[in-house]
Tab-separated table of C-alpha atoms in Angstrom:
chain	number	residue	atom	x	y	z
A	1	MET	CA	-16.711	-202.494	30.430
A	2	ALA	CA	-18.229	-205.543	32.791
A	3	LEU	CA	-21.317	-206.021	34.013
A	4	PRO	CA	-22.668	-207.758	36.639
A	5	GLN	CA	-23.412	-211.350	35.923
A	6	GLN	CA	-26.485	-211.308	38.690
A	7	PRO	CA	-29.561	-208.942	39.647
A	8	VAL	CA	-28.339	-206.299	41.188
A	9	THR	CA	-31.100	-205.323	44.129
A	10	LEU	CA	-31.048	-201.756	45.254
A	11	SER	CA	-32.663	-200.858	48.663
A	12	PRO	CA	-34.983	-197.838	48.574
A	13	ALA	CA	-32.322	-195.912	50.338
A	14	GLN	CA	-29.597	-196.875	47.528
A	15	ILE	CA	-32.166	-195.742	45.172
A	16	GLU	CA	-32.942	-192.322	46.641
A	17	GLU	CA	-29.122	-191.476	47.055
A	18	LEU	CA	-29.045	-192.153	43.548
A	19	ASN	CA	-32.044	-190.202	42.705
A	20	SER	CA	-30.548	-187.408	45.069
A	21	LYS	CA	-27.171	-187.139	42.808
A	22	LEU	CA	-28.865	-187.620	39.746
A	23	HIS	CA	-31.243	-184.286	41.040
A	24	ASP	CA	-27.689	-182.440	41.822
A	25	MET	CA	-25.936	-183.386	38.360
A	26	ARG	CA	-28.700	-182.462	36.584
A	27	HIS	CA	-29.065	-179.151	39.003
A	28	ASN	CA	-25.375	-178.193	38.434
A	29	ILE	CA	-25.099	-179.030	34.536
A	30	ASN	CA	-27.752	-176.471	34.140
A	31	ASN	CA	-26.404	-174.058	36.132
A	32	CYS	CA	-23.061	-174.462	33.982
A	33	LEU	CA	-24.881	-174.258	30.580
A	34	SER	CA	-27.303	-171.378	31.605
A	35	LEU	CA	-24.011	-169.351	32.702
A	36	ILE	CA	-22.749	-170.128	29.024
A	37	VAL	CA	-26.004	-169.396	27.582
A	38	ALA	CA	-25.898	-165.722	29.468
A	39	GLY	CA	-22.640	-164.800	28.503
A	40	ALA	CA	-23.047	-165.303	24.852
A	41	GLU	CA	-25.756	-162.986	25.515
A	42	LEU	CA	-23.878	-160.659	27.083
A	43	ALA	CA	-21.639	-160.637	24.312
A	44	ARG	CA	-24.003	-159.735	22.254
A	45	ARG	CA	-25.793	-157.249	23.700
A	46	LYS	CA	-22.390	-155.965	24.967
A	47	PRO	CA	-19.429	-157.046	22.640
A	48	GLU	CA	-17.346	-154.981	25.492
A	49	ALA	CA	-18.439	-156.973	27.915
A	50	ALA	CA	-17.420	-160.185	26.231
A	51	MET	CA	-13.666	-160.790	27.590
A	52	ARG	CA	-14.998	-160.603	31.186
A	53	MET	CA	-17.401	-163.111	30.155
A	54	ILE	CA	-14.854	-165.531	28.249
A	55	GLU	CA	-13.201	-167.073	31.670
A	56	SER	CA	-16.449	-167.426	33.568
A	57	MET	CA	-17.670	-169.675	30.491
A	58	GLU	CA	-14.277	-171.000	29.496
A	59	LYS	CA	-14.199	-172.858	33.128
A	60	GLN	CA	-18.124	-174.482	32.388
A	61	PRO	CA	-17.284	-177.705	30.463
A	62	ASP	CA	-14.497	-178.520	32.560
A	63	LYS	CA	-17.545	-178.217	35.871
A	64	VAL	CA	-20.280	-180.622	33.093
A	65	ILE	CA	-17.221	-183.161	32.459
A	66	ALA	CA	-16.586	-183.654	36.726
A	67	GLU	CA	-20.295	-183.949	37.106
A	68	MET	CA	-20.595	-186.334	34.980
A	69	ARG	CA	-17.860	-188.239	35.827
A	70	ALA	CA	-18.844	-187.883	39.297
A	71	PHE	CA	-22.639	-189.400	38.711
A	72	SER	CA	-21.115	-192.056	36.341
A	73	GLY	CA	-18.670	-193.249	39.096
A	74	LEU	CA	-21.778	-193.704	41.958
A	75	PHE	CA	-24.005	-195.293	39.456
A	76	GLU	CA	-21.169	-197.606	37.798
A	77	GLN	CA	-20.224	-198.350	41.677
A	78	THR	CA	-23.973	-198.838	42.828
A	79	TYR	CA	-24.607	-201.338	40.251
A	80	GLY	CA	-21.259	-203.147	39.737
A	81	ILE	CA	-20.348	-202.285	36.926
A	82	THR	CA	-16.593	-202.121	36.202
A	83	ARG	CA	-14.492	-200.898	33.477
A	84	ASP	CA	-11.902	-202.788	31.963
């Protein structure tokens, strides 16, 4: 990973955009985790419903990874961070 060699200055609009994207990422990841927790609780209370929840629960880690990658890409672009 290569970091910028000079100080990085962000405008208030850039900071606002980055903060908004961070907020969205946290919200979306929390939603994914909530679905996993709800599915596990439902499976515990009603084992016959577990199979219905498994498909939804299996998709959540990929959604979390996608959210993290999207924000990481924006963060790296904003701060001039490049990957080797």
